[in-house]
Amino acid sequence: MTTWLPTLTTETPEEGYELAVKLSRVAVKMTQPDAAIREKLRPEYAESFDALIASSQIVATHFATVAAANGYWRETS
Amino acid sequence: MTTWLPTLTTETPEEGYELAVKLSRVAVKMTQPDAAIREKLRPEYAESFDALIASSQIVATHFATVAAANGYWRETS
Amino acid sequence: MTTWLPTLTTETPEEGYELAVKLSRVAVKMTQPDAAIREKLRPEYAESFDALIASSQIVATHFATVAAANGYWRETS
Amino acid sequence: MTTWLPTLTTETPEEGYELAVKLSRVAVKMTQPDAAIREKLRPEYAESFDALIASSQIVATHFATVAAANGYWRETS
Amino acid sequence: MTTWLPTLTTETPEEGYELAVKLSRVAVKMTQPDAAIREKLRPEYAESFDALIASSQIVATHFATVAAANGYWRETS
Amino acid sequence: MTTWLPTLTTETPEEGYELAVKLSRVAVKMTQPDAAIREKLRPEYAESFDALIASSQIVATHFATVAAANGYWRETS
């Protein structure tokens, strides 16, 4: 069975950051499952710095979780 | 006795994310128990990207809790 | 001597969530101790999805604290 | 030498919550040291549910810190 | 070589709080390095309770970090 | 293979803070990959204290992660 989130473990911090971005986007889809409405809202969103900043805060929260899950990739450096 | 929240433990990260979404929704119900008012507010909410983003932040906060509760599903990967 | 917050320990996750809701409400009372003013503000609040969402974020923050205090109720499941 | 914050340790969770409220208020004073301006702003603030909710979020963040500092008062219950 | 942030360790909780305030201010300077623009914005900021509250939230987030870095000053009390 | 985020480990707290600023900026680029649109939005952003404060909150969240990853640089002081 496929899943969009098989694990929080990533090879590198950069992949961990990309996973945090993905985790941020999924909540929007779950709250507004209608893709047509999401598309209608997207332009307003993508050209608003407020929205960009708010999204960055969500990414930061998820990145904290993913980083902890990976022991902060301490062996990677 | 049934409960809407028997445990924070989930089998997979994906189920943990779904639990985080559920935890986010319950607070709205507890703050505004009147379903009729909630329904009246929902359209405004579902078509507002600001509201979608704010909801995503709440999901992110709960997901951090659920992920910690599950030891980040480290054995799952 | 009675206290509104004798402990952060709860039997179940659900009771922990209810405690998080209670912790959220107390701050409002402490910031605005005048019950008459709070009552005047409540309608505006209860019918605003923005306010509902903001409240949910506070509940999420407190739930993280209560869940950690209870070791995430890991034996409960 | 006196200090407004000698310790994060409190006897009970309730005292810990009161300390969190105090920690929230100090930042406002440090950012706007002019008491006259703060007083001018206070009415607008105290009668705005948005402001009350935002304050509650700050209290929640500080309470998480104070609770961790006290090992969640696990012996208190 | 001098640095504005040699350590997160402080003698007391109060000094830790002052460090949290300092950490909050640095981000503003890094995002808007032009002092003239910052000065132009400051009046609007200092007399807005919304801005004061938002700043307090940032202080709270940094204080959580500084407190953890200092083991919550548990020996201080 | 180069990466923008090879590690969360930094020599000093100050470098850790700079990494937190960098982590904050990347999310904006990932959400709005079109540099022309970002440039169009930047003036509005850089001269708004609200935006500066919101950015500072994101930096604070990332700094918490970076500080934890570095064991709070406890040997540095």
Tab-separated table of C-alpha atoms in Angstrom:
chain	number	residue	atom	x	y	z
A	1	MET	CA	0.000	0.000	0.000
A	2	THR	CA	1.444	3.333	-1.004
A	3	THR	CA	1.453	6.257	1.340
A	4	TRP	CA	2.431	9.874	0.936
A	5	LEU	CA	4.352	9.756	4.217
A	6	PRO	CA	6.153	6.447	4.722
A	7	THR	CA	8.704	7.854	7.167
A	8	LEU	CA	10.067	11.034	8.737
A	9	THR	CA	13.624	9.804	8.218
A	10	THR	CA	15.624	11.496	5.473
A	11	GLU	CA	19.186	11.122	4.296
A	12	THR	CA	20.127	14.775	4.590
A	13	PRO	CA	18.939	18.041	6.188
A	14	GLU	CA	18.002	19.330	2.745
A	15	GLU	CA	15.700	16.374	2.113
A	16	GLY	CA	14.297	16.953	5.588
A	17	TYR	CA	13.475	20.509	4.634
A	18	GLU	CA	11.715	19.336	1.477
A	19	LEU	CA	9.684	16.917	3.569
A	20	ALA	CA	8.701	19.818	5.850
A	21	VAL	CA	7.440	21.734	2.814
A	22	LYS	CA	5.440	18.679	1.737
A	23	LEU	CA	3.944	18.273	5.228
A	24	SER	CA	2.863	21.934	5.089
A	25	ARG	CA	1.035	21.499	1.810
A	26	VAL	CA	-0.916	18.415	2.757
A	27	ALA	CA	-2.894	20.195	5.476
A	28	VAL	CA	-4.250	22.672	2.939
A	29	LYS	CA	-5.475	19.815	0.764
A	30	MET	CA	-7.103	18.056	3.703
A	31	THR	CA	-8.894	21.208	4.866
A	32	GLN	CA	-10.083	22.146	1.371
A	33	PRO	CA	-10.275	18.907	-0.626
A	34	ASP	CA	-11.880	20.631	-3.639
A	35	ALA	CA	-8.983	21.201	-6.049
A	36	ALA	CA	-11.007	23.709	-8.095
A	37	ILE	CA	-11.478	25.995	-5.103
A	38	ARG	CA	-7.813	25.639	-4.144
A	39	GLU	CA	-6.804	26.632	-7.669
A	40	LYS	CA	-9.085	29.660	-7.521
A	41	LEU	CA	-7.409	30.751	-4.298
A	42	ARG	CA	-3.845	30.065	-5.356
A	43	PRO	CA	-3.126	33.318	-7.323
A	44	GLU	CA	-4.206	35.488	-4.399
A	45	TYR	CA	-2.014	33.367	-2.210
A	46	ALA	CA	1.137	33.137	-4.291
A	47	GLU	CA	1.321	36.888	-4.803
A	48	SER	CA	0.743	37.827	-1.187
A	49	PHE	CA	3.806	38.176	0.965
A	50	ASP	CA	1.665	37.694	4.068
A	51	ALA	CA	0.648	34.283	2.788
A	52	LEU	CA	4.228	33.416	1.857
A	53	ILE	CA	5.399	34.344	5.337
A	54	ALA	CA	2.615	32.393	7.015
A	55	SER	CA	3.536	29.354	4.915
A	56	SER	CA	7.157	29.736	5.966
A	57	GLN	CA	6.113	29.596	9.607
A	58	ILE	CA	4.342	26.293	9.000
A	59	VAL	CA	7.393	24.909	7.212
A	60	ALA	CA	9.512	25.980	10.205
A	61	THR	CA	7.230	24.110	12.598
A	62	HIS	CA	7.332	20.939	10.511
A	63	PHE	CA	11.094	21.241	9.999
A	64	ALA	CA	11.542	21.238	13.797
A	65	THR	CA	9.653	17.938	13.924
A	66	VAL	CA	11.513	16.356	11.026
A	67	ALA	CA	14.883	17.517	12.386
A	68	ALA	CA	14.140	16.000	15.798
A	69	ALA	CA	13.002	12.782	14.116
A	70	ASN	CA	16.392	12.558	12.397
A	71	GLY	CA	18.473	13.343	15.458
A	72	TYR	CA	19.362	16.577	13.642
A	73	TRP	CA	21.432	14.590	11.117
A	74	ARG	CA	24.393	15.007	13.478
A	75	GLU	CA	26.444	12.374	11.655
A	76	THR	CA	25.906	14.072	8.287
A	77	SER	CA	28.258	17.017	8.707
B	1	MET	CA	-16.809	3.955	27.273
B	2	THR	CA	-16.020	5.330	23.851
B	3	THR	CA	-13.731	8.269	23.426
B	4	TRP	CA	-12.723	10.330	20.415
B	5	LEU	CA	-9.085	10.169	21.492
B	6	PRO	CA	-8.161	6.792	22.977
B	7	THR	CA	-4.431	7.151	22.269
B	8	LEU	CA	-1.795	9.259	20.534
B	9	THR	CA	-0.117	6.128	19.214
B	10	THR	CA	-0.525	5.397	15.523
B	11	GLU	CA	0.837	2.689	13.266
B	12	THR	CA	2.337	5.001	10.667
B	13	PRO	CA	3.353	8.659	10.169
B	14	GLU	CA	0.445	9.085	7.774
B	15	GLU	CA	-2.059	7.977	10.407
B	16	GLY	CA	-0.300	10.319	12.813
B	17	TYR	CA	-0.868	13.179	10.422
B	18	GLU	CA	-4.557	12.307	10.158
B	19	LEU	CA	-4.775	12.304	13.938
B	20	ALA	CA	-3.180	15.778	13.984
B	21	VAL	CA	-5.897	17.002	11.583
B	22	LYS	CA	-8.544	15.504	13.872
B	23	LEU	CA	-7.015	17.153	16.955
B	24	SER	CA	-7.136	20.491	15.121
B	25	ARG	CA	-10.813	20.191	14.337
B	26	VAL	CA	-11.955	19.276	17.819
B	27	ALA	CA	-10.885	22.613	19.315
B	28	VAL	CA	-13.180	24.462	16.922
B	29	LYS	CA	-16.110	22.330	18.031
B	30	MET	CA	-15.312	22.859	21.709
B	31	THR	CA	-15.048	26.637	21.309
B	32	GLN	CA	-18.205	26.922	19.224
B	33	PRO	CA	-20.413	23.965	20.159
B	34	ASP	CA	-23.349	25.231	18.078
B	35	ALA	CA	-23.147	23.244	14.836
B	36	ALA	CA	-25.495	25.662	13.049
B	37	ILE	CA	-23.170	28.600	13.638
B	38	ARG	CA	-20.162	26.522	12.595
B	39	GLU	CA	-21.928	25.582	9.372
B	40	LYS	CA	-22.738	29.236	8.703
B	41	LEU	CA	-19.071	30.117	9.105
B	42	ARG	CA	-17.674	27.236	7.100
B	43	PRO	CA	-18.030	28.656	3.545
B	44	GLU	CA	-16.190	31.845	4.484
B	45	TYR	CA	-13.554	29.662	6.020
B	46	ALA	CA	-13.085	27.034	3.357
B	47	GLU	CA	-12.642	29.586	0.587
B	48	SER	CA	-10.186	31.763	2.446
B	49	PHE	CA	-6.535	30.945	1.976
B	50	ASP	CA	-5.735	32.780	5.208
B	51	ALA	CA	-7.955	30.390	7.098
B	52	LEU	CA	-6.497	27.386	5.295
B	53	ILE	CA	-3.002	28.489	6.203
B	54	ALA	CA	-3.927	29.153	9.829
B	55	SER	CA	-5.438	25.664	10.017
B	56	SER	CA	-2.264	24.202	8.591
B	57	GLN	CA	-0.267	25.828	11.371
B	58	ILE	CA	-2.478	24.157	13.966
B	59	VAL	CA	-2.081	20.803	12.246
B	60	ALA	CA	1.697	21.330	12.295
B	61	THR	CA	1.638	21.977	16.043
B	62	HIS	CA	-0.410	18.861	16.733
B	63	PHE	CA	1.686	16.776	14.355
B	64	ALA	CA	4.776	17.709	16.403
B	65	THR	CA	3.047	16.337	19.497
B	66	VAL	CA	1.816	13.161	17.821
B	67	ALA	CA	5.218	12.529	16.225
B	68	ALA	CA	6.970	12.881	19.585
B	69	ALA	CA	4.400	10.570	21.180
B	70	ASN	CA	5.270	7.919	18.604
B	71	GLY	CA	9.023	8.274	18.869
B	72	TYR	CA	8.860	9.639	15.322
B	73	TRP	CA	7.974	6.158	14.017
B	74	ARG	CA	11.691	5.506	13.696
B	75	GLU	CA	11.198	1.759	13.246
B	76	THR	CA	8.677	2.298	10.443
B	77	SER	CA	11.068	3.319	7.696
C	1	MET	CA	-6.837	25.135	49.500
C	2	THR	CA	-8.571	24.631	46.183
C	3	THR	CA	-6.864	25.416	42.937
C	4	TRP	CA	-8.046	25.448	39.352
C	5	LEU	CA	-4.921	23.583	38.272
C	6	PRO	CA	-3.840	20.972	40.795
C	7	THR	CA	-1.889	18.880	38.302
C	8	LEU	CA	-1.079	18.415	34.617
C	9	THR	CA	-1.545	14.663	34.955
C	10	THR	CA	-4.687	13.189	33.409
C	11	GLU	CA	-5.961	9.655	33.079
C	12	THR	CA	-6.489	9.732	29.338
C	13	PRO	CA	-5.516	11.755	26.244
C	14	GLU	CA	-9.094	13.010	25.991
C	15	GLU	CA	-8.973	14.435	29.513
C	16	GLY	CA	-5.620	15.948	28.604
C	17	TYR	CA	-7.225	17.692	25.665
C	18	GLU	CA	-9.970	19.069	27.896
C	19	LEU	CA	-7.309	20.376	30.269
C	20	ALA	CA	-5.610	22.100	27.318
C	21	VAL	CA	-8.901	23.820	26.480
C	22	LYS	CA	-9.208	24.941	30.105
C	23	LEU	CA	-5.640	26.272	30.135
C	24	SER	CA	-6.457	28.290	27.003
C	25	ARG	CA	-9.466	29.936	28.573
C	26	VAL	CA	-7.807	30.997	31.806
C	27	ALA	CA	-5.396	33.378	30.076
C	28	VAL	CA	-8.316	35.339	28.633
C	29	LYS	CA	-9.769	35.756	32.127
C	30	MET	CA	-6.448	36.854	33.571
C	31	THR	CA	-5.860	39.424	30.829
C	32	GLN	CA	-9.402	40.801	30.978
C	33	PRO	CA	-10.692	40.119	34.520
C	34	ASP	CA	-13.907	42.100	33.940
C	35	ALA	CA	-16.538	39.488	33.160
C	36	ALA	CA	-18.938	42.094	31.753
C	37	ILE	CA	-16.443	43.165	29.104
C	38	ARG	CA	-15.650	39.552	28.266
C	39	GLU	CA	-19.368	38.830	27.827
C	40	LYS	CA	-19.712	41.845	25.539
C	41	LEU	CA	-16.884	40.533	23.383
C	42	ARG	CA	-17.982	36.913	23.295
C	43	PRO	CA	-20.584	37.076	20.457
C	44	GLU	CA	-18.108	38.722	18.109
C	45	TYR	CA	-15.656	36.041	19.052
C	46	ALA	CA	-17.814	32.950	18.880
C	47	GLU	CA	-19.081	33.767	15.386
C	48	SER	CA	-15.703	34.587	13.916
C	49	PHE	CA	-13.833	31.747	12.317
C	50	ASP	CA	-10.586	33.684	12.707
C	51	ALA	CA	-11.084	33.738	16.445
C	52	LEU	CA	-12.029	30.062	16.505
C	53	ILE	CA	-8.874	29.175	14.601
C	54	ALA	CA	-6.683	31.336	16.825
C	55	SER	CA	-8.172	29.622	19.866
C	56	SER	CA	-7.443	26.245	18.344
C	57	GLN	CA	-3.799	27.202	17.984
C	58	ILE	CA	-3.609	28.013	21.690
C	59	VAL	CA	-5.246	24.710	22.563
C	60	ALA	CA	-2.669	22.959	20.374
C	61	THR	CA	0.188	24.654	22.230
C	62	HIS	CA	-1.207	23.692	25.628
C	63	PHE	CA	-1.980	20.156	24.460
C	64	ALA	CA	1.683	19.733	23.546
C	65	THR	CA	2.602	20.670	27.129
C	66	VAL	CA	-0.023	18.441	28.735
C	67	ALA	CA	0.876	15.514	26.482
C	68	ALA	CA	4.561	15.814	27.386
C	69	ALA	CA	3.643	16.052	31.073
C	70	ASN	CA	1.814	12.736	30.762
C	71	GLY	CA	4.509	10.933	28.822
C	72	TYR	CA	2.044	10.955	25.930
C	73	TRP	CA	-0.150	8.427	27.772
C	74	ARG	CA	1.907	5.696	26.124
C	75	GLU	CA	0.540	2.998	28.448
C	76	THR	CA	-3.061	3.993	27.678
C	77	SER	CA	-3.364	2.516	24.221
D	1	MET	CA	20.029	42.379	44.399
D	2	THR	CA	16.350	42.006	43.617
D	3	THR	CA	15.184	40.594	40.338
D	4	TRP	CA	11.777	40.176	38.800
D	5	LEU	CA	12.647	36.617	37.766
D	6	PRO	CA	14.738	34.823	40.380
D	7	THR	CA	13.765	31.335	39.217
D	8	LEU	CA	11.487	29.358	36.907
D	9	THR	CA	10.732	26.897	39.696
D	10	THR	CA	7.290	27.089	41.280
D	11	GLU	CA	5.577	25.042	43.928
D	12	THR	CA	2.475	24.227	41.905
D	13	PRO	CA	1.195	24.232	38.322
D	14	GLU	CA	-1.081	27.157	39.184
D	15	GLU	CA	1.860	29.273	40.329
D	16	GLY	CA	3.637	28.204	37.166
D	17	TYR	CA	0.755	29.520	35.119
D	18	GLU	CA	0.880	32.838	36.956
D	19	LEU	CA	4.590	33.045	36.210
D	20	ALA	CA	3.829	32.449	32.527
D	21	VAL	CA	1.391	35.381	32.578
D	22	LYS	CA	4.081	37.540	34.202
D	23	LEU	CA	6.665	36.516	31.599
D	24	SER	CA	4.191	37.510	28.877
D	25	ARG	CA	3.705	40.977	30.282
D	26	VAL	CA	7.368	41.841	30.705
D	27	ALA	CA	8.078	41.720	26.982
D	28	VAL	CA	5.493	44.428	26.339
D	29	LYS	CA	7.203	46.673	28.888
D	30	MET	CA	10.627	46.045	27.405
D	31	THR	CA	9.459	46.796	23.858
D	32	GLN	CA	7.534	49.932	24.850
D	33	PRO	CA	9.183	51.269	28.040
D	34	ASP	CA	7.049	54.440	28.030
D	35	ALA	CA	4.273	53.733	30.543
D	36	ALA	CA	2.162	56.640	29.255
D	37	ILE	CA	2.018	55.168	25.761
D	38	ARG	CA	1.257	51.718	27.146
D	39	GLU	CA	-1.620	53.176	29.171
D	40	LYS	CA	-2.972	54.915	26.081
D	41	LEU	CA	-2.955	51.611	24.202
D	42	ARG	CA	-4.406	49.493	26.991
D	43	PRO	CA	-8.162	50.215	26.476
D	44	GLU	CA	-7.982	49.295	22.803
D	45	TYR	CA	-6.209	46.163	23.837
D	46	ALA	CA	-8.303	45.026	26.771
D	47	GLU	CA	-11.543	45.257	24.808
D	48	SER	CA	-10.319	43.473	21.733
D	49	PHE	CA	-10.818	39.744	21.633
D	50	ASP	CA	-8.080	39.446	19.020
D	51	ALA	CA	-5.615	40.966	21.462
D	52	LEU	CA	-6.844	38.749	24.295
D	53	ILE	CA	-6.395	35.674	22.141
D	54	ALA	CA	-2.921	36.748	21.010
D	55	SER	CA	-1.951	37.261	24.643
D	56	SER	CA	-3.218	33.806	25.492
D	57	GLN	CA	-0.947	32.333	22.838
D	58	ILE	CA	2.063	34.007	24.443
D	59	VAL	CA	1.042	32.727	27.863
D	60	ALA	CA	0.768	29.234	26.373
D	61	THR	CA	4.298	29.458	24.975
D	62	HIS	CA	5.728	30.601	28.308
D	63	PHE	CA	3.723	28.006	30.213
D	64	ALA	CA	5.341	25.286	28.097
D	65	THR	CA	8.749	26.599	29.187
D	66	VAL	CA	7.836	26.925	32.862
D	67	ALA	CA	6.208	23.486	32.906
D	68	ALA	CA	9.320	21.885	31.410
D	69	ALA	CA	11.486	23.750	33.925
D	70	ASN	CA	9.451	22.191	36.729
D	71	GLY	CA	9.450	18.670	35.344
D	72	TYR	CA	5.710	19.177	34.836
D	73	TRP	CA	5.199	19.109	38.633
D	74	ARG	CA	4.803	15.353	38.326
D	75	GLU	CA	5.151	14.842	42.088
D	76	THR	CA	2.419	17.421	42.815
D	77	SER	CA	-0.593	15.382	41.826
E	1	MET	CA	36.803	38.448	17.102
E	2	THR	CA	33.776	40.016	18.736
E	3	THR	CA	30.344	38.586	18.252
E	4	TRP	CA	26.918	39.752	19.310
E	5	LEU	CA	26.058	36.231	20.480
E	6	PRO	CA	29.013	34.488	22.132
E	7	THR	CA	26.882	32.056	24.120
E	8	LEU	CA	23.340	31.147	25.120
E	9	THR	CA	24.455	30.594	28.706
E	10	THR	CA	23.419	33.226	31.246
E	11	GLU	CA	23.901	33.500	34.985
E	12	THR	CA	20.243	34.015	35.829
E	13	PRO	CA	16.755	33.625	34.320
E	14	GLU	CA	16.458	37.411	34.145
E	15	GLU	CA	19.602	37.683	32.032
E	16	GLY	CA	18.220	34.853	29.926
E	17	TYR	CA	15.085	36.858	29.319
E	18	GLU	CA	17.132	39.879	28.273
E	19	LEU	CA	19.031	37.672	25.836
E	20	ALA	CA	15.697	36.499	24.400
E	21	VAL	CA	14.714	40.136	23.802
E	22	LYS	CA	18.053	40.731	22.075
E	23	LEU	CA	17.618	37.647	19.878
E	24	SER	CA	14.185	38.967	18.855
E	25	ARG	CA	15.565	42.314	17.767
E	26	VAL	CA	18.396	40.988	15.652
E	27	ALA	CA	16.090	39.318	13.150
E	28	VAL	CA	14.440	42.644	12.360
E	29	LYS	CA	17.835	44.173	11.615
E	30	MET	CA	18.860	41.254	9.414
E	31	THR	CA	15.619	41.376	7.407
E	32	GLN	CA	15.670	45.163	6.992
E	33	PRO	CA	19.341	46.237	7.208
E	34	ASP	CA	18.547	49.859	6.287
E	35	ALA	CA	18.473	51.711	9.616
E	36	ALA	CA	16.695	54.698	8.087
E	37	ILE	CA	13.736	52.592	7.001
E	38	ARG	CA	13.629	50.846	10.377
E	39	GLU	CA	13.539	54.233	12.109
E	40	LYS	CA	10.701	55.356	9.849
E	41	LEU	CA	8.713	52.267	10.807
E	42	ARG	CA	9.443	52.372	14.520
E	43	PRO	CA	6.768	54.912	15.637
E	44	GLU	CA	3.995	52.968	13.946
E	45	TYR	CA	5.333	49.892	15.626
E	46	ALA	CA	5.915	51.159	19.149
E	47	GLU	CA	2.419	52.575	19.434
E	48	SER	CA	0.611	49.556	18.106
E	49	PHE	CA	-0.473	46.983	20.637
E	50	ASP	CA	-0.678	44.369	17.876
E	51	ALA	CA	3.001	44.881	17.172
E	52	LEU	CA	3.870	44.793	20.867
E	53	ILE	CA	2.008	41.529	21.275
E	54	ALA	CA	3.620	40.002	18.189
E	55	SER	CA	7.029	40.965	19.545
E	56	SER	CA	6.189	39.353	22.865
E	57	GLN	CA	5.442	36.103	21.074
E	58	ILE	CA	8.883	36.153	19.476
E	59	VAL	CA	10.501	36.845	22.834
E	60	ALA	CA	8.586	33.891	24.275
E	61	THR	CA	9.873	31.590	21.534
E	62	HIS	CA	13.480	32.686	22.081
E	63	PHE	CA	13.106	32.476	25.861
E	64	ALA	CA	12.094	28.821	25.490
E	65	THR	CA	15.352	28.199	23.617
E	66	VAL	CA	17.526	30.131	26.061
E	67	ALA	CA	15.869	28.481	29.067
E	68	ALA	CA	16.480	25.010	27.619
E	69	ALA	CA	20.095	25.977	26.866
E	70	ASN	CA	20.559	26.841	30.532
E	71	GLY	CA	18.902	23.748	31.919
E	72	TYR	CA	16.180	26.108	33.152
E	73	TRP	CA	18.640	27.551	35.723
E	74	ARG	CA	17.472	24.840	38.111
E	75	GLU	CA	20.416	25.440	40.481
E	76	THR	CA	19.684	29.189	40.649
E	77	SER	CA	16.616	29.137	42.836
F	1	MET	CA	26.826	17.248	-5.067
F	2	THR	CA	26.358	20.677	-3.545
F	3	THR	CA	23.494	21.413	-1.227
F	4	TRP	CA	22.249	24.593	0.391
F	5	LEU	CA	21.920	22.802	3.728
F	6	PRO	CA	24.738	20.313	4.312
F	7	THR	CA	24.362	20.314	8.100
F	8	LEU	CA	22.626	21.982	11.037
F	9	THR	CA	25.912	22.045	12.967
F	10	THR	CA	27.604	25.423	13.344
F	11	GLU	CA	30.731	26.546	15.152
F	12	THR	CA	29.074	29.292	17.169
F	13	PRO	CA	25.628	30.527	18.258
F	14	GLU	CA	26.000	33.501	15.928
F	15	GLU	CA	26.526	31.242	12.924
F	16	GLY	CA	23.553	29.232	14.141
F	17	TYR	CA	21.439	32.358	14.083
F	18	GLU	CA	22.548	33.122	10.525
F	19	LEU	CA	21.584	29.603	9.517
F	20	ALA	CA	18.141	30.183	11.060
F	21	VAL	CA	17.743	33.302	8.919
F	22	LYS	CA	18.739	31.299	5.851
F	23	LEU	CA	16.256	28.526	6.681
F	24	SER	CA	13.528	31.169	6.958
F	25	ARG	CA	14.218	32.564	3.525
F	26	VAL	CA	14.256	29.273	1.673
F	27	ALA	CA	10.598	28.543	2.392
F	28	VAL	CA	9.565	31.757	0.651
F	29	LYS	CA	11.506	30.724	-2.452
F	30	MET	CA	9.993	27.242	-2.450
F	31	THR	CA	6.437	28.561	-2.107
F	32	GLN	CA	6.862	31.255	-4.757
F	33	PRO	CA	9.614	30.035	-7.122
F	34	ASP	CA	9.093	32.935	-9.557
F	35	ALA	CA	11.851	35.426	-8.682
F	36	ALA	CA	10.122	38.231	-10.600
F	37	ILE	CA	7.004	37.985	-8.448
F	38	ARG	CA	9.109	37.808	-5.279
F	39	GLU	CA	10.951	40.957	-6.334
F	40	LYS	CA	7.660	42.721	-6.965
F	41	LEU	CA	6.500	41.836	-3.467
F	42	ARG	CA	9.749	42.663	-1.680
F	43	PRO	CA	9.307	46.474	-1.276
F	44	GLU	CA	5.894	46.064	0.320
F	45	TYR	CA	7.439	43.497	2.582
F	46	ALA	CA	10.653	45.234	3.607
F	47	GLU	CA	8.863	48.404	4.639
F	48	SER	CA	6.138	46.729	6.649
F	49	PHE	CA	6.828	46.198	10.309
F	50	ASP	CA	4.180	43.486	10.403
F	51	ALA	CA	6.134	41.537	7.823
F	52	LEU	CA	9.399	42.134	9.663
F	53	ILE	CA	7.892	40.854	12.889
F	54	ALA	CA	6.382	37.818	11.197
F	55	SER	CA	9.777	37.015	9.681
F	56	SER	CA	11.375	37.320	13.100
F	57	GLN	CA	8.966	34.731	14.454
F	58	ILE	CA	10.025	32.287	11.752
F	59	VAL	CA	13.686	32.932	12.504
F	60	ALA	CA	12.961	32.260	16.191
F	61	THR	CA	11.353	28.919	15.347
F	62	HIS	CA	14.285	27.840	13.180
F	63	PHE	CA	16.793	29.096	15.756
F	64	ALA	CA	15.197	26.799	18.338
F	65	THR	CA	15.800	23.866	15.983
F	66	VAL	CA	19.377	24.846	15.142
F	67	ALA	CA	20.217	25.494	18.800
F	68	ALA	CA	18.899	22.069	19.809
F	69	ALA	CA	20.854	20.474	16.961
F	70	ASN	CA	24.029	22.018	18.361
F	71	GLY	CA	23.406	21.078	21.969
F	72	TYR	CA	23.012	24.824	22.562
F	73	TRP	CA	26.760	25.294	21.964
F	74	ARG	CA	27.280	24.676	25.679
F	75	GLU	CA	31.038	24.194	25.255
F	76	THR	CA	31.387	27.495	23.363
F	77	SER	CA	31.013	29.927	26.245
